[in-house]
């Protein structure tokens, strides 16, 4: 905010606009808690280096953005900046107090109205459900529903989780609230560490570094340049953050693929006889039972909401049944898990979904009631691993008792 307001000293309108649009790429102190949490939780050996790299990454992206803007939107020669420094004297207390009051009043009148309105909106979305009833469950709130709808946008980045999307939305109010929201929604730092891998945390950090600044900064930009440029800045920051996070995600995947592919193959070969998976999918070919059911009947079954229940036993995929409607699907899943011998309490099962993580809620309740697990592992599958399970697929994987992986 001070950086945006200080741009008033620039005599050139071109330079002033460029400065305001580029200022949010620089890290502010409010982002420091985010850097600290993720650096310590996921990169403990290199926490200091990670934080330094984040600051320099923001500077580098700002420089590249400046070169791009200079050659496209803001073409022309820069106006030389000359400032005559007056004789410095000790200011009087009355003059200082009057200046502070005028600046504070100006900010409160112009920017605080936007901040107050945004605060009310976020509070309402966090505390009310779709039926406009007050709720204490964050997952039932309107904000969680909105976050769940936008979560697939972050699928290519590796963190398509409604809880992370919720934290990013609250970060629009104040960047410090990203950390508090994550810890509240995940329950603890340990649960957050279990839900994400370092390969997912790295692009998330870059996205937090570069995406839209807080509402106070946006209000300052609106006051200086108007609504149009404030919207352009928000959209531009989010787009740049998404692209940079995607580049980091691809770089990490290339590194991991080249470094550990042999070990991954060996681990999968070792585990396939001991790994079980039960899933409900949308792929209609499984309703055909090897061709004994016509394609038309399979399509009709899909239109009626019938989901095939698949089971992976000893490395082989088999049709374990089918069910109509989510309640029937959950009953069929629980029944098949019991038939397969249940889940050993010494292992943490893995829950997976393709698009909508809210469909895992009954499975989470099942695990908490039967195995007393407060933070099971949750991962997005399907679009990440390249399967064709369908957008409404979800399932649960677990290991044989006594097997070490």
mmCIF file of C-alpha atoms in Angstrom:
data_model
loop_
_atom_site.group_PDB
_atom_site.id
_atom_site.type_symbol
_atom_site.label_atom_id
_atom_site.label_comp_id
_atom_site.label_asym_id
_atom_site.label_seq_id
_atom_site.Cartn_x
_atom_site.Cartn_y
_atom_site.Cartn_z
ATOM 1 C CA UNK A 1 0.000 0.000 0.000
ATOM 2 C CA UNK A 2 2.730 2.573 0.804
ATOM 3 C CA UNK A 3 4.524 1.632 -2.419
ATOM 4 C CA UNK A 4 1.403 2.212 -4.501
ATOM 5 C CA UNK A 5 0.706 5.562 -2.857
ATOM 6 C CA UNK A 6 4.356 6.643 -3.172
ATOM 7 C CA UNK A 7 4.063 6.401 -6.975
ATOM 8 C CA UNK A 8 2.365 9.827 -6.886
ATOM 9 C CA UNK A 9 5.820 11.395 -6.905
ATOM 10 C CA UNK A 10 6.463 10.130 -10.451
ATOM 11 C CA UNK A 11 5.783 12.904 -13.001
ATOM 12 C CA UNK A 12 5.049 10.548 -15.913
ATOM 13 C CA UNK A 13 1.611 8.882 -16.057
ATOM 14 C CA UNK A 14 3.135 6.012 -18.023
ATOM 15 C CA UNK A 15 5.807 5.353 -15.412
ATOM 16 C CA UNK A 16 3.314 5.710 -12.588
ATOM 17 C CA UNK A 17 0.950 3.098 -14.018
ATOM 18 C CA UNK A 18 3.782 0.659 -14.685
ATOM 19 C CA UNK A 19 5.121 1.111 -11.163
ATOM 20 C CA UNK A 20 1.714 0.482 -9.578
ATOM 21 C CA UNK A 21 1.066 -2.625 -11.705
ATOM 22 C CA UNK A 22 4.502 -4.087 -10.934
ATOM 23 C CA UNK A 23 4.603 -3.327 -7.221
ATOM 24 C CA UNK A 24 2.471 -6.374 -6.184
ATOM 25 C CA UNK A 25 5.133 -8.737 -7.575
ATOM 26 C CA UNK A 26 7.367 -7.705 -4.686
ATOM 27 C CA UNK A 27 6.860 -9.748 -1.500
ATOM 28 C CA UNK A 28 5.326 -7.917 1.430
ATOM 29 C CA UNK A 29 5.767 -8.815 5.096
ATOM 30 C CA UNK A 30 2.232 -10.265 5.222
ATOM 31 C CA UNK A 31 3.371 -13.188 3.029
ATOM 32 C CA UNK A 32 6.194 -14.100 5.389
ATOM 33 C CA UNK A 33 4.025 -16.448 7.555
ATOM 34 C CA UNK A 34 3.078 -18.408 4.406
ATOM 35 C CA UNK A 35 6.711 -18.784 3.388
ATOM 36 C CA UNK A 36 7.709 -19.795 6.915
ATOM 37 C CA UNK A 37 4.981 -22.428 7.289
ATOM 38 C CA UNK A 38 5.630 -24.172 3.982
ATOM 39 C CA UNK A 39 9.417 -23.858 4.113
ATOM 40 C CA UNK A 40 9.620 -25.476 7.560
ATOM 41 C CA UNK A 41 6.913 -28.091 6.892
ATOM 42 C CA UNK A 42 8.065 -29.294 3.466
ATOM 43 C CA UNK A 43 11.674 -28.124 3.031
ATOM 44 C CA UNK A 44 13.160 -28.182 6.557
ATOM 45 C CA UNK A 45 16.752 -28.644 5.393
ATOM 46 C CA UNK A 46 16.566 -25.727 2.958
ATOM 47 C CA UNK A 47 14.022 -23.466 4.663
ATOM 48 C CA UNK A 48 16.230 -20.353 4.568
ATOM 49 C CA UNK A 49 17.234 -20.912 0.940
ATOM 50 C CA UNK A 50 13.593 -21.432 -0.096
ATOM 51 C CA UNK A 51 12.532 -18.136 1.466
ATOM 52 C CA UNK A 52 15.382 -16.233 -0.196
ATOM 53 C CA UNK A 53 14.556 -17.815 -3.559
ATOM 54 C CA UNK A 54 10.925 -16.766 -3.194
ATOM 55 C CA UNK A 55 11.902 -13.124 -2.712
ATOM 56 C CA UNK A 56 14.246 -13.200 -5.705
ATOM 57 C CA UNK A 57 11.618 -15.016 -7.791
ATOM 58 C CA UNK A 58 9.185 -12.151 -7.195
ATOM 59 C CA UNK A 59 11.845 -9.633 -8.247
ATOM 60 C CA UNK A 60 12.720 -11.637 -11.366
ATOM 61 C CA UNK A 61 9.077 -12.005 -12.444
ATOM 62 C CA UNK A 62 8.562 -8.265 -11.824
ATOM 63 C CA UNK A 63 11.530 -7.399 -14.045
ATOM 64 C CA UNK A 64 10.312 -9.706 -16.833
ATOM 65 C CA UNK A 65 6.805 -8.262 -16.555
ATOM 66 C CA UNK A 66 8.256 -4.737 -16.760
ATOM 67 C CA UNK A 67 10.143 -5.582 -19.957
ATOM 68 C CA UNK A 68 6.971 -7.093 -21.447
ATOM 69 C CA UNK A 69 4.810 -4.086 -20.527
ATOM 70 C CA UNK A 70 7.448 -1.676 -21.797
ATOM 71 C CA UNK A 71 7.431 -3.303 -25.231
ATOM 72 C CA UNK A 72 3.647 -3.733 -25.513
ATOM 73 C CA UNK A 73 1.150 -1.695 -23.473
ATOM 74 C CA UNK A 74 3.421 1.126 -22.313
ATOM 75 C CA UNK A 75 5.597 1.846 -25.329
ATOM 76 C CA UNK A 76 7.639 5.016 -25.399
ATOM 77 C CA UNK A 77 10.623 6.638 -23.799
ATOM 78 C CA UNK A 78 10.812 6.967 -20.047
ATOM 79 C CA UNK A 79 10.641 10.505 -18.672
ATOM 80 C CA UNK A 80 13.797 11.403 -16.710
ATOM 81 C CA UNK A 81 13.014 11.602 -13.027
ATOM 82 C CA UNK A 82 14.538 14.599 -11.267
ATOM 83 C CA UNK A 83 13.663 15.511 -7.710
ATOM 84 C CA UNK A 84 14.988 18.593 -5.985
ATOM 85 C CA UNK A 85 15.705 17.802 -2.360
ATOM 86 C CA UNK A 86 14.784 20.641 -0.014
ATOM 87 C CA UNK A 87 16.737 21.658 3.043
ATOM 88 C CA UNK A 88 15.969 19.162 5.794
ATOM 89 C CA UNK A 89 14.682 20.579 9.048
ATOM 90 C CA UNK A 90 13.215 19.022 12.146
ATOM 91 C CA UNK A 91 9.428 19.032 11.579
ATOM 92 C CA UNK A 92 7.087 20.445 14.150
ATOM 93 C CA UNK A 93 4.814 18.120 16.113
ATOM 94 C CA UNK A 94 1.697 19.959 14.930
ATOM 95 C CA UNK A 95 2.648 19.646 11.260
ATOM 96 C CA UNK A 96 3.404 15.923 11.622
ATOM 97 C CA UNK A 97 0.114 15.252 13.417
ATOM 98 C CA UNK A 98 -1.870 17.200 10.809
ATOM 99 C CA UNK A 99 -0.193 15.373 7.926
ATOM 100 C CA UNK A 100 -0.790 11.970 9.525
ATOM 101 C CA UNK A 101 -4.430 12.774 10.149
ATOM 102 C CA UNK A 102 -5.001 13.924 6.572
ATOM 103 C CA UNK A 103 -3.385 10.789 5.116
ATOM 104 C CA UNK A 104 -5.213 8.450 7.510
ATOM 105 C CA UNK A 105 -8.571 10.147 6.880
ATOM 106 C CA UNK A 106 -8.021 10.003 3.138
ATOM 107 C CA UNK A 107 -7.251 6.267 3.316
ATOM 108 C CA UNK A 108 -10.203 5.509 5.583
ATOM 109 C CA UNK A 109 -12.647 7.378 3.372
ATOM 110 C CA UNK A 110 -11.503 5.918 0.036
ATOM 111 C CA UNK A 111 -9.930 2.494 0.672
ATOM 112 C CA UNK A 112 -11.475 1.346 3.950
ATOM 113 C CA UNK A 113 -14.962 1.285 2.443
ATOM 114 C CA UNK A 114 -13.826 -1.406 -0.007
ATOM 115 C CA UNK A 115 -12.009 -3.337 2.752
ATOM 116 C CA UNK A 116 -15.032 -3.236 5.049
ATOM 117 C CA UNK A 117 -17.393 -4.452 2.318
ATOM 118 C CA UNK A 118 -15.064 -7.320 1.366
ATOM 119 C CA UNK A 119 -14.700 -8.314 5.031
ATOM 120 C CA UNK A 120 -18.473 -8.559 5.427
ATOM 121 C CA UNK A 121 -18.767 -10.682 2.274
ATOM 122 C CA UNK A 122 -16.024 -13.126 3.327
ATOM 123 C CA UNK A 123 -17.477 -13.410 6.845
ATOM 124 C CA UNK A 124 -20.922 -14.196 5.424
ATOM 125 C CA UNK A 125 -19.584 -16.831 3.022
ATOM 126 C CA UNK A 126 -17.575 -18.507 5.798
ATOM 127 C CA UNK A 127 -20.387 -18.717 8.330
ATOM 128 C CA UNK A 128 -23.526 -19.517 6.300
ATOM 129 C CA UNK A 129 -24.485 -22.557 4.225
ATOM 130 C CA UNK A 130 -26.442 -22.669 0.976
ATOM 131 C CA UNK A 131 -29.725 -22.571 2.922
ATOM 132 C CA UNK A 132 -28.522 -19.325 4.560
ATOM 133 C CA UNK A 133 -28.313 -21.033 7.946
ATOM 134 C CA UNK A 134 -25.487 -20.299 10.369
ATOM 135 C CA UNK A 135 -23.030 -23.220 10.345
ATOM 136 C CA UNK A 136 -20.004 -24.135 12.441
ATOM 137 C CA UNK A 137 -18.745 -26.677 9.888
ATOM 138 C CA UNK A 138 -16.352 -24.984 7.435
ATOM 139 C CA UNK A 139 -17.011 -27.697 4.854
ATOM 140 C CA UNK A 140 -20.741 -26.854 4.756
ATOM 141 C CA UNK A 141 -20.246 -23.126 4.192
ATOM 142 C CA UNK A 142 -20.926 -21.228 0.984
ATOM 143 C CA UNK A 143 -17.233 -20.379 0.780
ATOM 144 C CA UNK A 144 -16.328 -24.085 0.825
ATOM 145 C CA UNK A 145 -18.825 -24.704 -1.982
ATOM 146 C CA UNK A 146 -17.324 -21.915 -4.073
ATOM 147 C CA UNK A 147 -13.817 -23.191 -3.295
ATOM 148 C CA UNK A 148 -14.830 -26.703 -4.312
ATOM 149 C CA UNK A 149 -16.121 -25.401 -7.641
ATOM 150 C CA UNK A 150 -12.882 -23.552 -8.452
ATOM 151 C CA UNK A 151 -10.594 -26.282 -7.074
ATOM 152 C CA UNK A 152 -10.340 -28.095 -10.467
ATOM 153 C CA UNK A 153 -8.614 -24.976 -11.843
ATOM 154 C CA UNK A 154 -5.671 -25.876 -9.616
ATOM 155 C CA UNK A 155 -5.628 -29.536 -10.717
ATOM 156 C CA UNK A 156 -2.764 -29.025 -13.213
ATOM 157 C CA UNK A 157 -0.818 -27.274 -10.435
ATOM 158 C CA UNK A 158 -1.151 -30.258 -8.089
ATOM 159 C CA UNK A 159 -3.290 -28.835 -5.274
ATOM 160 C CA UNK A 160 -6.953 -29.178 -6.324
ATOM 161 C CA UNK A 161 -8.200 -29.347 -2.731
ATOM 162 C CA UNK A 162 -11.194 -27.259 -1.623
ATOM 163 C CA UNK A 163 -9.444 -26.443 1.650
ATOM 164 C CA UNK A 164 -6.499 -24.873 -0.164
ATOM 165 C CA UNK A 165 -8.851 -22.969 -2.477
ATOM 166 C CA UNK A 166 -10.695 -21.672 0.590
ATOM 167 C CA UNK A 167 -7.445 -20.463 2.141
ATOM 168 C CA UNK A 168 -6.451 -18.704 -1.084
ATOM 169 C CA UNK A 169 -9.807 -16.922 -1.205
ATOM 170 C CA UNK A 170 -9.461 -15.733 2.392
ATOM 171 C CA UNK A 171 -5.954 -14.590 1.503
ATOM 172 C CA UNK A 172 -7.570 -11.950 -0.665
ATOM 173 C CA UNK A 173 -8.598 -10.261 2.596
ATOM 174 C CA UNK A 174 -5.178 -10.562 4.242
ATOM 175 C CA UNK A 175 -2.280 -12.808 3.295
ATOM 176 C CA UNK A 176 -1.702 -13.786 6.928
ATOM 177 C CA UNK A 177 -5.111 -15.479 6.951
ATOM 178 C CA UNK A 178 -3.915 -18.106 4.442
ATOM 179 C CA UNK A 179 -1.901 -19.794 7.197
ATOM 180 C CA UNK A 180 -4.646 -19.642 9.812
ATOM 181 C CA UNK A 181 -7.256 -20.919 7.330
ATOM 182 C CA UNK A 182 -5.074 -23.861 6.303
ATOM 183 C CA UNK A 183 -4.400 -24.880 9.903
ATOM 184 C CA UNK A 184 -8.095 -24.609 10.802
ATOM 185 C CA UNK A 185 -9.321 -26.585 7.790
ATOM 186 C CA UNK A 186 -6.626 -29.286 7.944
ATOM 187 C CA UNK A 187 -6.612 -29.451 11.739
ATOM 188 C CA UNK A 188 -2.853 -29.209 12.291
ATOM 189 C CA UNK A 189 0.459 -28.626 10.567
ATOM 190 C CA UNK A 190 1.059 -32.394 10.598
ATOM 191 C CA UNK A 191 -2.203 -33.002 8.735
ATOM 192 C CA UNK A 192 -1.249 -30.360 6.163
ATOM 193 C CA UNK A 193 2.149 -32.018 5.688
ATOM 194 C CA UNK A 194 0.429 -35.375 5.205
ATOM 195 C CA UNK A 195 -2.048 -34.007 2.655
ATOM 196 C CA UNK A 196 0.595 -32.406 0.416
ATOM 197 C CA UNK A 197 3.960 -33.486 -0.915
ATOM 198 C CA UNK A 198 6.933 -31.164 -1.485
ATOM 199 C CA UNK A 199 6.213 -31.454 -5.220
ATOM 200 C CA UNK A 200 2.754 -29.962 -4.555
ATOM 201 C CA UNK A 201 3.937 -27.429 -1.971
ATOM 202 C CA UNK A 202 6.479 -25.843 -4.342
ATOM 203 C CA UNK A 203 3.947 -24.645 -6.978
ATOM 204 C CA UNK A 204 1.550 -23.622 -4.193
ATOM 205 C CA UNK A 205 4.257 -21.414 -2.686
ATOM 206 C CA UNK A 206 4.935 -19.786 -6.052
ATOM 207 C CA UNK A 207 1.213 -19.192 -6.561
ATOM 208 C CA UNK A 208 0.920 -17.545 -3.111
ATOM 209 C CA UNK A 209 3.940 -15.407 -3.965
ATOM 210 C CA UNK A 210 2.472 -13.994 -7.174
ATOM 211 C CA UNK A 211 -1.325 -14.112 -7.044
ATOM 212 C CA UNK A 212 -3.542 -11.101 -6.388
ATOM 213 C CA UNK A 213 -2.532 -8.844 -3.493
ATOM 214 C CA UNK A 214 -4.801 -8.251 -0.512
ATOM 215 C CA UNK A 215 -7.921 -6.122 -0.668
ATOM 216 C CA UNK A 216 -6.120 -3.138 0.917
ATOM 217 C CA UNK A 217 -3.623 -3.039 -1.966
ATOM 218 C CA UNK A 218 -6.382 -3.500 -4.532
ATOM 219 C CA UNK A 219 -8.325 -0.649 -2.938
ATOM 220 C CA UNK A 220 -5.216 1.553 -3.140
ATOM 221 C CA UNK A 221 -4.784 0.728 -6.836
ATOM 222 C CA UNK A 222 -8.476 1.466 -7.422
ATOM 223 C CA UNK A 223 -8.060 4.823 -5.730
ATOM 224 C CA UNK A 224 -4.979 5.722 -7.785
ATOM 225 C CA UNK A 225 -5.914 4.333 -11.219
ATOM 226 C CA UNK A 226 -9.634 3.514 -11.118
ATOM 227 C CA UNK A 227 -11.741 0.358 -11.298
ATOM 228 C CA UNK A 228 -10.524 -0.739 -14.735
ATOM 229 C CA UNK A 229 -6.856 -0.913 -13.842
ATOM 230 C CA UNK A 230 -7.580 -2.517 -10.458
ATOM 231 C CA UNK A 231 -9.446 -5.367 -12.195
ATOM 232 C CA UNK A 232 -6.693 -5.683 -14.806
ATOM 233 C CA UNK A 233 -4.081 -5.941 -12.068
ATOM 234 C CA UNK A 234 -6.007 -8.684 -10.185
ATOM 235 C CA UNK A 235 -6.582 -10.753 -13.341
ATOM 236 C CA UNK A 236 -2.991 -10.260 -14.479
ATOM 237 C CA UNK A 237 -1.545 -11.307 -11.114
ATOM 238 C CA UNK A 238 -3.669 -14.467 -10.966
ATOM 239 C CA UNK A 239 -2.814 -15.428 -14.558
ATOM 240 C CA UNK A 240 0.927 -14.893 -14.029
ATOM 241 C CA UNK A 241 0.804 -16.806 -10.738
ATOM 242 C CA UNK A 242 -0.992 -19.754 -12.381
ATOM 243 C CA UNK A 243 1.466 -19.931 -15.279
ATOM 244 C CA UNK A 244 4.548 -19.685 -13.030
ATOM 245 C CA UNK A 245 3.154 -22.335 -10.653
ATOM 246 C CA UNK A 246 2.495 -24.595 -13.651
ATOM 247 C CA UNK A 247 6.089 -24.192 -14.812
ATOM 248 C CA UNK A 248 7.321 -25.139 -11.334
ATOM 249 C CA UNK A 249 4.976 -28.143 -11.264
ATOM 250 C CA UNK A 250 6.206 -29.378 -14.664
ATOM 251 C CA UNK A 251 9.831 -28.880 -13.655
ATOM 252 C CA UNK A 252 9.313 -30.903 -10.472
ATOM 253 C CA UNK A 253 7.529 -33.676 -12.361
ATOM 254 C CA UNK A 254 10.327 -33.871 -14.942
ATOM 255 C CA UNK A 255 12.904 -34.057 -12.181
ATOM 256 C CA UNK A 256 11.022 -36.764 -10.296
ATOM 257 C CA UNK A 257 10.290 -38.769 -13.431
ATOM 258 C CA UNK A 258 13.937 -38.862 -14.434
ATOM 259 C CA UNK A 259 15.249 -39.483 -10.939
ATOM 260 C CA UNK A 260 12.924 -42.072 -9.426
ATOM 261 C CA UNK A 261 11.215 -43.931 -12.275
ATOM 262 C CA UNK A 262 13.162 -47.143 -11.597
ATOM 263 C CA UNK A 263 12.366 -47.059 -7.906
ATOM 264 C CA UNK A 264 8.691 -46.324 -8.599
ATOM 265 C CA UNK A 265 8.451 -49.339 -10.912
ATOM 266 C CA UNK A 266 10.099 -51.595 -8.334
ATOM 267 C CA UNK A 267 7.807 -50.372 -5.552
ATOM 268 C CA UNK A 268 4.680 -50.884 -7.649
ATOM 269 C CA UNK A 269 5.761 -54.387 -8.627
ATOM 270 C CA UNK A 270 6.336 -55.197 -4.970
ATOM 271 C CA UNK A 271 3.083 -53.704 -3.751
ATOM 272 C CA UNK A 272 0.569 -54.761 -6.402
ATOM 273 C CA UNK A 273 -0.128 -58.112 -4.712
ATOM 274 C CA UNK A 274 -0.847 -56.387 -1.408
ATOM 275 C CA UNK A 275 -2.589 -53.197 -2.485
ATOM 276 C CA UNK A 276 -6.389 -53.118 -2.598
ATOM 277 C CA UNK A 277 -8.569 -50.410 -4.067
ATOM 278 C CA UNK A 278 -12.328 -49.949 -4.061
ATOM 279 C CA UNK A 279 -13.747 -47.172 -6.218
ATOM 280 C CA UNK A 280 -16.943 -45.848 -7.744
ATOM 281 C CA UNK A 281 -16.375 -44.632 -11.315
ATOM 282 C CA UNK A 282 -18.315 -42.996 -14.146
ATOM 283 C CA UNK A 283 -16.810 -45.041 -16.969
ATOM 284 C CA UNK A 284 -19.793 -46.708 -18.668
ATOM 285 C CA UNK A 285 -17.738 -49.486 -20.223
ATOM 286 C CA UNK A 286 -17.632 -51.222 -16.844
ATOM 287 C CA UNK A 287 -21.443 -51.490 -16.891
ATOM 288 C CA UNK A 288 -21.226 -53.660 -19.988
ATOM 289 C CA UNK A 289 -19.649 -56.583 -18.082
ATOM 290 C CA UNK A 290 -17.316 -57.592 -20.848
ATOM 291 C CA UNK A 291 -19.831 -57.049 -23.641
ATOM 292 C CA UNK A 292 -22.767 -59.019 -22.170
ATOM 293 C CA UNK A 293 -24.634 -55.739 -21.640
ATOM 294 C CA UNK A 294 -25.383 -53.639 -24.695
ATOM 295 C CA UNK A 295 -23.846 -50.211 -25.138
ATOM 296 C CA UNK A 296 -27.343 -48.669 -25.142
ATOM 297 C CA UNK A 297 -28.117 -50.317 -21.813
ATOM 298 C CA UNK A 298 -24.823 -49.046 -20.409
ATOM 299 C CA UNK A 299 -25.631 -45.498 -21.486
ATOM 300 C CA UNK A 300 -29.114 -45.778 -20.010
ATOM 301 C CA UNK A 301 -27.602 -46.979 -16.752
ATOM 302 C CA UNK A 302 -25.308 -43.965 -16.745
ATOM 303 C CA UNK A 303 -28.250 -41.615 -17.291
ATOM 304 C CA UNK A 304 -30.004 -43.206 -14.313
ATOM 305 C CA UNK A 305 -27.024 -42.444 -12.104
ATOM 306 C CA UNK A 306 -25.779 -46.014 -11.791
ATOM 307 C CA UNK A 307 -22.108 -46.151 -10.865
ATOM 308 C CA UNK A 308 -19.941 -49.243 -11.379
ATOM 309 C CA UNK A 309 -18.067 -50.382 -8.248
ATOM 310 C CA UNK A 310 -14.553 -51.532 -9.112
ATOM 311 C CA UNK A 311 -12.224 -53.556 -6.926
ATOM 312 C CA UNK A 312 -8.504 -54.031 -7.490
ATOM 313 C CA UNK A 313 -7.400 -57.303 -5.886
ATOM 314 C CA UNK A 314 -3.932 -58.790 -6.379
ATOM 315 C CA UNK A 315 -3.243 -56.362 -9.173
ATOM 316 C CA UNK A 316 -6.364 -57.170 -11.199
ATOM 317 C CA UNK A 317 -9.330 -54.860 -11.852
ATOM 318 C CA UNK A 318 -12.757 -56.483 -11.460
ATOM 319 C CA UNK A 319 -16.348 -55.267 -11.463
ATOM 320 C CA UNK A 320 -17.509 -55.731 -7.872
ATOM 321 C CA UNK A 321 -21.051 -54.505 -8.412
ATOM 322 C CA UNK A 322 -23.068 -51.437 -9.222
ATOM 323 C CA UNK A 323 -25.256 -49.035 -7.283
ATOM 324 C CA UNK A 324 -27.642 -46.197 -7.979
ATOM 325 C CA UNK A 325 -27.367 -42.905 -6.142
ATOM 326 C CA UNK A 326 -24.629 -41.854 -3.740
ATOM 327 C CA UNK A 327 -26.156 -43.516 -0.624
ATOM 328 C CA UNK A 328 -26.267 -46.858 -2.435
ATOM 329 C CA UNK A 329 -22.722 -46.349 -3.717
ATOM 330 C CA UNK A 330 -21.383 -45.768 -0.213
ATOM 331 C CA UNK A 331 -23.147 -48.882 1.114
ATOM 332 C CA UNK A 332 -21.705 -50.962 -1.737
ATOM 333 C CA UNK A 333 -18.196 -49.589 -1.093
ATOM 334 C CA UNK A 334 -18.330 -50.331 2.642
ATOM 335 C CA UNK A 335 -19.666 -53.837 1.974
ATOM 336 C CA UNK A 336 -16.850 -54.610 -0.460
ATOM 337 C CA UNK A 337 -14.232 -53.299 1.978
ATOM 338 C CA UNK A 338 -15.579 -55.655 4.650
ATOM 339 C CA UNK A 339 -15.524 -58.570 2.171
ATOM 340 C CA UNK A 340 -11.860 -57.819 1.437
ATOM 341 C CA UNK A 341 -10.975 -58.163 5.098
ATOM 342 C CA UNK A 342 -11.310 -54.565 6.207
ATOM 343 C CA UNK A 343 -8.543 -52.056 6.747
ATOM 344 C CA UNK A 344 -5.709 -52.744 9.139
ATOM 345 C CA UNK A 345 -5.607 -49.952 11.769
ATOM 346 C CA UNK A 346 -1.815 -49.780 11.524
ATOM 347 C CA UNK A 347 -1.958 -48.257 8.048
ATOM 348 C CA UNK A 348 -3.302 -44.963 6.813
ATOM 349 C CA UNK A 349 -5.629 -45.538 3.851
ATOM 350 C CA UNK A 350 -5.552 -43.234 0.855
ATOM 351 C CA UNK A 351 -8.702 -41.464 -0.335
ATOM 352 C CA UNK A 352 -8.865 -40.309 -3.941
ATOM 353 C CA UNK A 353 -11.245 -38.195 -6.034
ATOM 354 C CA UNK A 354 -11.248 -36.813 -9.577
ATOM 355 C CA UNK A 355 -13.191 -33.527 -9.372
ATOM 356 C CA UNK A 356 -15.418 -33.164 -6.300
ATOM 357 C CA UNK A 357 -13.701 -33.822 -2.928
ATOM 358 C CA UNK A 358 -16.991 -33.353 -1.061
ATOM 359 C CA UNK A 359 -18.038 -36.843 -2.182
ATOM 360 C CA UNK A 360 -15.355 -38.241 0.130
ATOM 361 C CA UNK A 361 -17.111 -36.965 3.264
ATOM 362 C CA UNK A 362 -18.954 -40.257 4.059
ATOM 363 C CA UNK A 363 -15.708 -42.181 3.533
ATOM 364 C CA UNK A 364 -13.915 -39.813 5.901
ATOM 365 C CA UNK A 365 -16.656 -40.370 8.492
ATOM 366 C CA UNK A 366 -16.367 -44.144 7.985
ATOM 367 C CA UNK A 367 -12.617 -44.066 8.612
ATOM 368 C CA UNK A 368 -12.923 -41.780 11.621
ATOM 369 C CA UNK A 369 -15.621 -43.963 13.230
ATOM 370 C CA UNK A 370 -13.945 -47.309 12.523
ATOM 371 C CA UNK A 371 -10.219 -46.512 12.602
ATOM 372 C CA UNK A 372 -10.278 -43.233 14.559
ATOM 373 C CA UNK A 373 -8.279 -41.475 11.849
ATOM 374 C CA UNK A 374 -8.452 -37.695 12.100
ATOM 375 C CA UNK A 375 -6.288 -36.890 9.060
ATOM 376 C CA UNK A 376 -6.288 -39.615 6.371
ATOM 377 C CA UNK A 377 -4.374 -38.949 3.179
ATOM 378 C CA UNK A 378 -6.440 -37.331 0.411
ATOM 379 C CA UNK A 379 -5.226 -37.052 -3.186
ATOM 380 C CA UNK A 380 -6.735 -35.993 -6.489
ATOM 381 C CA UNK A 381 -6.636 -38.822 -9.027
ATOM 382 C CA UNK A 382 -7.828 -39.387 -12.577
ATOM 383 C CA UNK A 383 -6.773 -36.236 -14.406
ATOM 384 C CA UNK A 384 -3.374 -36.422 -12.716
ATOM 385 C CA UNK A 385 -2.530 -40.051 -13.484
ATOM 386 C CA UNK A 386 -4.244 -40.086 -16.865
ATOM 387 C CA UNK A 387 -7.033 -42.577 -16.178
ATOM 388 C CA UNK A 388 -10.580 -42.454 -17.532
ATOM 389 C CA UNK A 389 -12.467 -42.927 -14.292
ATOM 390 C CA UNK A 390 -14.796 -40.006 -14.967
ATOM 391 C CA UNK A 391 -15.389 -36.687 -13.191
ATOM 392 C CA UNK A 392 -17.503 -38.214 -10.396
ATOM 393 C CA UNK A 393 -15.126 -41.020 -9.461
ATOM 394 C CA UNK A 394 -13.858 -41.512 -5.923
ATOM 395 C CA UNK A 395 -12.413 -44.401 -3.950
ATOM 396 C CA UNK A 396 -10.236 -45.762 -1.173
ATOM 397 C CA UNK A 397 -6.950 -47.700 -1.290
ATOM 398 C CA UNK A 398 -5.370 -49.772 1.503
ATOM 399 C CA UNK A 399 -2.734 -52.473 2.083
ATOM 400 C CA UNK A 400 -2.785 -56.005 3.411
ATOM 401 C CA UNK A 401 -2.200 -56.441 7.131
ATOM 402 C CA UNK A 402 1.482 -56.960 7.902
ATOM 403 C CA UNK A 403 2.792 -55.619 4.586
ATOM 404 C CA UNK A 404 5.452 -52.916 4.741
ATOM 405 C CA UNK A 405 5.819 -50.552 1.793
#
